[in-house]
Amino acid sequence: MEEVLIKEDHKYVEVADRIERLIENGALKVGNKLLSVRALSKEQGISVSTAFQAYYQLESKGLIEARPQSGYYVKFSPLHVLDLPKVSSPVNDAVPVSVDEMIDSVYSDLNNEKLIHFSLGVPSISLLPVARLNKSLLHVTRDSKSSCLNYEHVQGNASLRRQIARQAFNWGGTPSEEEVVVTAGCVEALSLCIKAITKPGDAVAIESPTYFAIFQVLESHGLKVVEIPTDPLTGIDLAYLEKAIPRFDVKACLFVTNFNNPLGSCIPDEKKKQLVEMLAKKEIPLIEDDIYGEMYFGKTRPKTCKTYDKKGLVLYCSSFSKTLAPGYRIGWTIPGRFKEKIIQLKRMHTVSTNTLTQAAIAHFLENGRFELHLRHLRKALHTQSLRYIQAVCEYFPEDTRMTRPQGGFALWIEMNPRVDAYKLHKKALKQTIGIAPGQIFSSQARFSNCFRMSYGEPWSDRIEQGIKTLGKLIVQSM
Amino acid sequence: MEEVLIKEDHKYVEVADRIERLIENGALKVGNKLLSVRALSKEQGISVSTAFQAYYQLESKGLIEARPQSGYYVKFSPLHVLDLPKVSSPVNDAVPVSVDEMIDSVYSDLNNEKLIHFSLGVPSISLLPVARLNKSLLHVTRDSKSSCLNYEHVQGNASLRRQIARQAFNWGGTPSEEEVVVTAGCVEALSLCIKAITKPGDAVAIESPTYFAIFQVLESHGLKVVEIPTDPLTGIDLAYLEKAIPRFDVKACLFVTNFNNPLGSCIPDEKKKQLVEMLAKKEIPLIEDDIYGEMYFGKTRPKTCKTYDKKGLVLYCSSFSKTLAPGYRIGWTIPGRFKEKIIQLKRMHTVSTNTLTQAAIAHFLENGRFELHLRHLRKALHTQSLRYIQAVCEYFPEDTRMTRPQGGFALWIEMNPRVDAYKLHKKALKQTIGIAPGQIFSSQARFSNCFRMSYGEPWSDRIEQGIKTLGKLIVQSM
């Protein structure tokens, strides 16, 4: 009896060893799903508990990971880890921002199918519920008396606002549908919120690096930006912000609190609470861009600053552009005490939002399809992120630094200081590869040796070749 | 032989007299179609030429009118004509505009089906090609690789821009598709154009009265408005404008050149040319809102200021909201020399316009359905305008003044000075009637004894009752 036990004991070690070698030699890659415990036991002629022990050993070694309700996956191997990028250290002088022509160069070829679009922070269409959405579309054109040709109410489709309010439950929010204002995507939401709470010449605190549309839209409103140092893991430096507020007479903040773009940093919930409380004391409004919040890879959705907002000072903004339908241009804001002003501004600037796509998304959500879709999308993005990370580790020079996002769509890659990312973008474009150079994520064209790489496109040989080619171009540029 | 001729002669006089009496006693109403010449000849047992003579006599008397390719219609009878409203005489002091809460009151009940919406300047859904548009929608979701879920190019769908460029032929324009920028409705086009050519504090010349969104959007950009006196027939007073430009340091103009809202005035083409030339000399850009241009009741489409623009100083704006699909939120601008700036601003503020509804409208236009639809729509609106006018003449007090629009959607009604239009709006709302009080068409809440009445809804007993009730309410208010 004891011998049998020992044999079985050896057996699980032996099975685990073999799997480990498969991972080492690359036959099993990061993100690959392993057989289920039951299937492994059958295949190897071992008991279920032995199979479980084998996986347990691999898990203890950090080689594989169990994902709830899904099974075992090859984990990102710590042997290959590149260093994290450094915390940004912007030099602040509350300068007026300036728009960059580089953006034109990066995004002029938006719909060119020949390009590998590492530059686009959106999910691949193949990850979206196209057929189901089309069904919703068909349904609402048939169901609506006016086939959705009439103007929608300025504040937005009532059913959609109800669904958005329900969705807020995920992050601990309890808004009523009356508190929600629908917009043409998140950027319009941000633009309206900025307009509602600032006047030209005001200073607004933002992350550094930050999504270019954010400082562009601030510039276009005649505002100054104050860039706050931002940790690749935990987001803005609270202590720095607290000092910057009086120093630069900051009138408002605009932060992407979860999986920010391009860093992927996520402000821990406790820190969010501190941020909200600090700003509440000073009566400073916070525009919170939570467009990536639903794209988390961990077990639970991170909270939002709005979750902790007691004074109605947080203007929450998000959209369906990253989760469901970029081209539908539907976003929203929950702007707290600034709601009436926002509605007034929206009536002036766009009258109302697209009736048809509002109704279609409302129908899709009413039928409970959004949660299921989000689960699939999160899983796919998580796996994709791991494959991309592994390839970057494999093909990029060793002195490369890279973020390890726990959600969202993008990697932020810091190269050798001698490499100019904008020149790299130009070279890569000739090889049909699009990247978003670091310069476009700062109003002062800093981050010249960084770039953002989106992993929204599912893994393929073409993607792998693209990353390999990029690696070679970087080496050539050093 | 001669006697027979005389008899026939009497015959046509007699037939014409009988028709005239039917018109007088209201059995035939303004806008009613008469029998064709051939049908009349059969019905009355007279020759075709006699029938023709009868109609000719009625036409000479101004009682009926021939419409090309359509037949004879009861014409607006000059006996019932109300006076035209007076030319506006705004007092100018280049004051900053202020937003009015009255607008909220007027447009809060937008989708209330119980209301008679005289307040809405849109065509009834029943006048729109709903089934055909739905077909186009279905087609593009099937035909597009991504089911129109992807982001569209910032400048807009290429096929749609091509169609818009072709459509410009109607007003003598020859833009290429490269000169067109698609926007989320005309209001976004206006907002982008204003942003592109002004800076806060600048003065902009507008018509008086004018559509409230125009001065609201100007206010929200921190601009001052200079109201130019506007003739109900021929639009802005050119001589006044020429003096106002140096006096108020006007930096830009924003005019609705064809069938303006709410006056319905149309600047004669020759005057448009003079306006463009005058502004060109002074290098002052003109934002031209031509959203009603296609809704003409005469034989030919009026030209636009853009037609005469040699220096790229005219920023032409329009949309499909009044002709095809209000809820689709698709408009455009042809902004001349300001194109690059407009595209840059659009990327910042909304990223891109709805992919799906752009594609659907492009498909609808490609199939040549737009022209046919426009012909039907113009005819319907013309007839409706005549019925509404007649009813106002019939039910409103005699001292009422009213415009006689040659296109567009609205009547501008000037009441006895003792009547307050905003109070009338409140009273009318209780009787389920919505009107747009004159105060909302001026930044200074002038025109308090005027209101705008849209005739977008097809004539019906309900509409007639509504106008009758309004007439009673006006009498009570005097």
PDB file of C-alpha atoms in Angstrom, chain A residues 99-101 103-104 107-111 113 120-122 125 128-130 133-134 137-138 141-142 145-154 184 187-188 191 195 200 211-213 216-217 219-222 291 321-322 324-330 340 343-345 347-357, chain B residues 99-101 103-104 107-111 113 120-122 125 128-130 133-134 137-138 141-142 145-154 184 187-188 191 195 200 211-213 216-217 219-222 291 321-322 324-330 340 343-345 347-357:
ATOM      1  CA  VAL A  99      -1.107  69.757 -30.083  1.00  0.00           C
ATOM      2  CA  ASP A 100       1.234  67.460 -31.931  1.00  0.00           C
ATOM      3  CA  GLU A 101       1.349  66.715 -35.633  1.00  0.00           C
ATOM      4  CA  ILE A 103      -0.733  62.154 -33.919  1.00  0.00           C
ATOM      5  CA  ASP A 104      -1.806  62.779 -37.492  1.00  0.00           C
ATOM      6  CA  TYR A 107      -3.584  57.726 -36.957  1.00  0.00           C
ATOM      7  CA  SER A 108      -3.879  58.678 -40.609  1.00  0.00           C
ATOM      8  CA  ASP A 109      -3.990  55.024 -41.660  1.00  0.00           C
ATOM      9  CA  LEU A 110      -6.733  53.996 -39.280  1.00  0.00           C
ATOM     10  CA  ASN A 111      -8.603  51.596 -41.546  1.00  0.00           C
ATOM     11  CA  GLU A 113      -6.129  46.449 -43.277  1.00  0.00           C
ATOM     12  CA  LEU A 120      -5.029  51.126 -31.659  1.00  0.00           C
ATOM     13  CA  GLY A 121      -6.374  50.828 -28.124  1.00  0.00           C
ATOM     14  CA  VAL A 122      -9.513  48.911 -29.039  1.00  0.00           C
ATOM     15  CA  ILE A 125     -13.866  43.187 -33.941  1.00  0.00           C
ATOM     16  CA  LEU A 128     -17.134  41.664 -30.117  1.00  0.00           C
ATOM     17  CA  PRO A 129     -20.650  40.134 -30.158  1.00  0.00           C
ATOM     18  CA  VAL A 130     -21.329  41.235 -33.721  1.00  0.00           C
ATOM     19  CA  LEU A 133     -25.659  43.319 -31.619  1.00  0.00           C
ATOM     20  CA  ASN A 134     -27.005  43.166 -35.165  1.00  0.00           C
ATOM     21  CA  LEU A 137     -30.271  46.593 -34.065  1.00  0.00           C
ATOM     22  CA  LEU A 138     -32.829  44.831 -36.209  1.00  0.00           C
ATOM     23  CA  THR A 141     -35.652  49.385 -35.890  1.00  0.00           C
ATOM     24  CA  ARG A 142     -38.689  47.117 -36.115  1.00  0.00           C
ATOM     25  CA  LYS A 145     -42.581  53.459 -34.031  1.00  0.00           C
ATOM     26  CA  SER A 146     -40.264  55.835 -35.809  1.00  0.00           C
ATOM     27  CA  SER A 147     -37.554  53.260 -36.646  1.00  0.00           C
ATOM     28  CA  CYS A 148     -35.270  55.352 -34.413  1.00  0.00           C
ATOM     29  CA  LEU A 149     -35.318  58.215 -36.919  1.00  0.00           C
ATOM     30  CA  ASN A 150     -36.575  60.769 -34.398  1.00  0.00           C
ATOM     31  CA  TYR A 151     -34.427  62.871 -32.102  1.00  0.00           C
ATOM     32  CA  GLU A 152     -33.678  61.175 -28.793  1.00  0.00           C
ATOM     33  CA  HIS A 153     -34.123  63.111 -25.557  1.00  0.00           C
ATOM     34  CA  VAL A 154     -31.052  65.268 -24.789  1.00  0.00           C
ATOM     35  CA  ALA A 184     -21.280  60.438 -28.172  1.00  0.00           C
ATOM     36  CA  VAL A 187     -14.422  61.809 -25.320  1.00  0.00           C
ATOM     37  CA  GLU A 188     -17.599  63.866 -25.620  1.00  0.00           C
ATOM     38  CA  SER A 191     -15.246  67.404 -23.136  1.00  0.00           C
ATOM     39  CA  LYS A 195     -16.475  72.646 -20.094  1.00  0.00           C
ATOM     40  CA  PRO A 200     -10.136  79.275 -19.905  1.00  0.00           C
ATOM     41  CA  TYR A 211      -3.839  59.626 -23.518  1.00  0.00           C
ATOM     42  CA  PHE A 212      -3.221  62.441 -26.012  1.00  0.00           C
ATOM     43  CA  ALA A 213      -6.896  63.259 -26.563  1.00  0.00           C
ATOM     44  CA  GLN A 216      -5.605  68.035 -26.559  1.00  0.00           C
ATOM     45  CA  VAL A 217      -9.154  68.535 -25.396  1.00  0.00           C
ATOM     46  CA  GLU A 219      -5.794  72.681 -24.697  1.00  0.00           C
ATOM     47  CA  SER A 220      -8.738  73.309 -26.970  1.00  0.00           C
ATOM     48  CA  HIS A 221     -10.657  74.624 -23.954  1.00  0.00           C
ATOM     49  CA  GLY A 222      -7.822  77.061 -23.265  1.00  0.00           C
ATOM     50  CA  ILE A 291     -13.389  53.579 -19.834  1.00  0.00           C
ATOM     51  CA  SER A 321     -16.345  51.960 -27.226  1.00  0.00           C
ATOM     52  CA  LYS A 322     -13.832  49.603 -25.599  1.00  0.00           C
ATOM     53  CA  LEU A 324     -18.951  46.593 -27.214  1.00  0.00           C
ATOM     54  CA  ALA A 325     -19.072  48.870 -30.261  1.00  0.00           C
ATOM     55  CA  PRO A 326     -16.443  51.553 -30.972  1.00  0.00           C
ATOM     56  CA  GLY A 327     -18.243  52.789 -34.080  1.00  0.00           C
ATOM     57  CA  TYR A 328     -21.583  53.202 -32.282  1.00  0.00           C
ATOM     58  CA  ARG A 329     -20.205  56.252 -30.447  1.00  0.00           C
ATOM     59  CA  ILE A 330     -22.105  55.761 -27.202  1.00  0.00           C
ATOM     60  CA  GLU A 340     -27.952  70.256 -15.194  1.00  0.00           C
ATOM     61  CA  ILE A 343     -27.318  68.604 -20.112  1.00  0.00           C
ATOM     62  CA  GLN A 344     -27.443  72.274 -21.071  1.00  0.00           C
ATOM     63  CA  LEU A 345     -24.013  72.066 -22.723  1.00  0.00           C
ATOM     64  CA  ARG A 347     -28.057  70.445 -25.984  1.00  0.00           C
ATOM     65  CA  MET A 348     -25.948  73.312 -27.321  1.00  0.00           C
ATOM     66  CA  HIS A 349     -23.123  71.280 -28.783  1.00  0.00           C
ATOM     67  CA  THR A 350     -24.743  68.140 -30.208  1.00  0.00           C
ATOM     68  CA  VAL A 351     -28.505  68.421 -29.489  1.00  0.00           C
ATOM     69  CA  SER A 352     -28.850  64.698 -28.862  1.00  0.00           C
ATOM     70  CA  THR A 353     -26.994  61.418 -29.271  1.00  0.00           C
ATOM     71  CA  ASN A 354     -27.643  58.868 -32.026  1.00  0.00           C
ATOM     72  CA  THR A 355     -31.121  57.391 -31.414  1.00  0.00           C
ATOM     73  CA  LEU A 356     -30.494  54.111 -33.217  1.00  0.00           C
ATOM     74  CA  THR A 357     -27.285  52.946 -31.603  1.00  0.00           C
TER      75      THR A 357
ATOM     76  CA  VAL B  99     -28.650  81.019 -21.896  1.00  0.00           C
ATOM     77  CA  ASP B 100     -32.350  80.863 -21.216  1.00  0.00           C
ATOM     78  CA  GLU B 101     -34.170  78.454 -18.925  1.00  0.00           C
ATOM     79  CA  ILE B 103     -35.684  76.470 -23.589  1.00  0.00           C
ATOM     80  CA  ASP B 104     -35.752  73.721 -20.971  1.00  0.00           C
ATOM     81  CA  TYR B 107     -38.163  71.103 -24.998  1.00  0.00           C
ATOM     82  CA  SER B 108     -38.486  68.974 -21.872  1.00  0.00           C
ATOM     83  CA  ASP B 109     -41.413  67.049 -23.333  1.00  0.00           C
ATOM     84  CA  LEU B 110     -39.734  66.184 -26.617  1.00  0.00           C
ATOM     85  CA  ASN B 111     -41.094  62.675 -27.032  1.00  0.00           C
ATOM     86  CA  GLU B 113     -46.880  61.701 -28.044  1.00  0.00           C
ATOM     87  CA  LEU B 120     -40.372  71.095 -33.286  1.00  0.00           C
ATOM     88  CA  GLY B 121     -38.642  72.170 -36.480  1.00  0.00           C
ATOM     89  CA  VAL B 122     -38.446  68.712 -38.025  1.00  0.00           C
ATOM     90  CA  ILE B 125     -41.564  60.713 -39.386  1.00  0.00           C
ATOM     91  CA  LEU B 128     -39.446  60.156 -44.144  1.00  0.00           C
ATOM     92  CA  PRO B 129     -38.448  57.088 -46.207  1.00  0.00           C
ATOM     93  CA  VAL B 130     -38.389  54.800 -43.184  1.00  0.00           C
ATOM     94  CA  LEU B 133     -33.566  53.632 -44.882  1.00  0.00           C
ATOM     95  CA  ASN B 134     -34.031  50.459 -42.854  1.00  0.00           C
ATOM     96  CA  LEU B 137     -29.197  49.894 -42.662  1.00  0.00           C
ATOM     97  CA  LEU B 138     -29.630  46.169 -43.011  1.00  0.00           C
ATOM     98  CA  THR B 141     -24.512  45.820 -41.413  1.00  0.00           C
ATOM     99  CA  ARG B 142     -24.383  42.740 -43.633  1.00  0.00           C
ATOM    100  CA  LYS B 145     -16.743  43.272 -42.583  1.00  0.00           C
ATOM    101  CA  SER B 146     -17.008  44.662 -39.084  1.00  0.00           C
ATOM    102  CA  SER B 147     -20.786  45.272 -39.156  1.00  0.00           C
ATOM    103  CA  CYS B 148     -19.932  48.953 -38.760  1.00  0.00           C
ATOM    104  CA  LEU B 149     -18.646  48.366 -35.223  1.00  0.00           C
ATOM    105  CA  ASN B 150     -15.197  49.827 -35.918  1.00  0.00           C
ATOM    106  CA  TYR B 151     -14.231  53.474 -35.625  1.00  0.00           C
ATOM    107  CA  GLU B 152     -14.818  55.456 -38.802  1.00  0.00           C
ATOM    108  CA  HIS B 153     -12.075  57.729 -40.130  1.00  0.00           C
ATOM    109  CA  VAL B 154     -12.122  61.128 -38.386  1.00  0.00           C
ATOM    110  CA  ALA B 184     -22.648  64.551 -35.617  1.00  0.00           C
ATOM    111  CA  VAL B 187     -24.871  71.703 -34.604  1.00  0.00           C
ATOM    112  CA  GLU B 188     -21.541  69.888 -34.195  1.00  0.00           C
ATOM    113  CA  SER B 191     -19.583  74.273 -33.081  1.00  0.00           C
ATOM    114  CA  LYS B 195     -14.056  76.961 -32.536  1.00  0.00           C
ATOM    115  CA  PRO B 200     -13.014  83.859 -26.576  1.00  0.00           C
ATOM    116  CA  TYR B 211     -32.250  79.702 -33.692  1.00  0.00           C
ATOM    117  CA  PHE B 212     -31.394  79.579 -29.997  1.00  0.00           C
ATOM    118  CA  ALA B 213     -28.740  76.851 -30.329  1.00  0.00           C
ATOM    119  CA  GLN B 216     -26.071  79.383 -27.023  1.00  0.00           C
ATOM    120  CA  VAL B 217     -23.178  77.682 -28.730  1.00  0.00           C
ATOM    121  CA  GLU B 219     -21.973  81.922 -25.638  1.00  0.00           C
ATOM    122  CA  SER B 220     -20.492  78.616 -24.588  1.00  0.00           C
ATOM    123  CA  HIS B 221     -17.386  79.504 -26.608  1.00  0.00           C
ATOM    124  CA  GLY B 222     -17.109  82.776 -24.701  1.00  0.00           C
ATOM    125  CA  ILE B 291     -29.687  73.046 -43.192  1.00  0.00           C
ATOM    126  CA  SER B 321     -31.500  65.890 -39.790  1.00  0.00           C
ATOM    127  CA  LYS B 322     -34.198  67.908 -41.548  1.00  0.00           C
ATOM    128  CA  LEU B 324     -33.815  62.240 -43.887  1.00  0.00           C
ATOM    129  CA  ALA B 325     -33.082  61.063 -40.349  1.00  0.00           C
ATOM    130  CA  PRO B 326     -32.953  63.434 -37.361  1.00  0.00           C
ATOM    131  CA  GLY B 327     -31.976  60.658 -34.950  1.00  0.00           C
ATOM    132  CA  TYR B 328     -29.057  59.445 -37.097  1.00  0.00           C
ATOM    133  CA  ARG B 329     -27.072  62.567 -36.148  1.00  0.00           C
ATOM    134  CA  ILE B 330     -25.217  62.999 -39.416  1.00  0.00           C
ATOM    135  CA  GLU B 340      -7.253  70.819 -41.312  1.00  0.00           C
ATOM    136  CA  ILE B 343     -10.442  67.768 -38.532  1.00  0.00           C
ATOM    137  CA  GLN B 344      -8.016  68.309 -35.675  1.00  0.00           C
ATOM    138  CA  LEU B 345     -10.779  69.730 -33.471  1.00  0.00           C
ATOM    139  CA  ARG B 347     -10.577  64.290 -33.384  1.00  0.00           C
ATOM    140  CA  MET B 348     -10.209  65.950 -29.998  1.00  0.00           C
ATOM    141  CA  HIS B 349     -13.866  66.447 -29.238  1.00  0.00           C
ATOM    142  CA  THR B 350     -15.641  63.372 -30.611  1.00  0.00           C
ATOM    143  CA  VAL B 351     -12.933  61.173 -32.213  1.00  0.00           C
ATOM    144  CA  SER B 352     -15.216  60.074 -35.043  1.00  0.00           C
ATOM    145  CA  THR B 353     -18.850  60.080 -36.114  1.00  0.00           C
ATOM    146  CA  ASN B 354     -21.202  57.106 -35.862  1.00  0.00           C
ATOM    147  CA  THR B 355     -19.977  54.467 -38.340  1.00  0.00           C
ATOM    148  CA  LEU B 356     -23.314  52.740 -38.813  1.00  0.00           C
ATOM    149  CA  THR B 357     -25.576  55.657 -39.621  1.00  0.00           C
TER     150      THR B 357
END
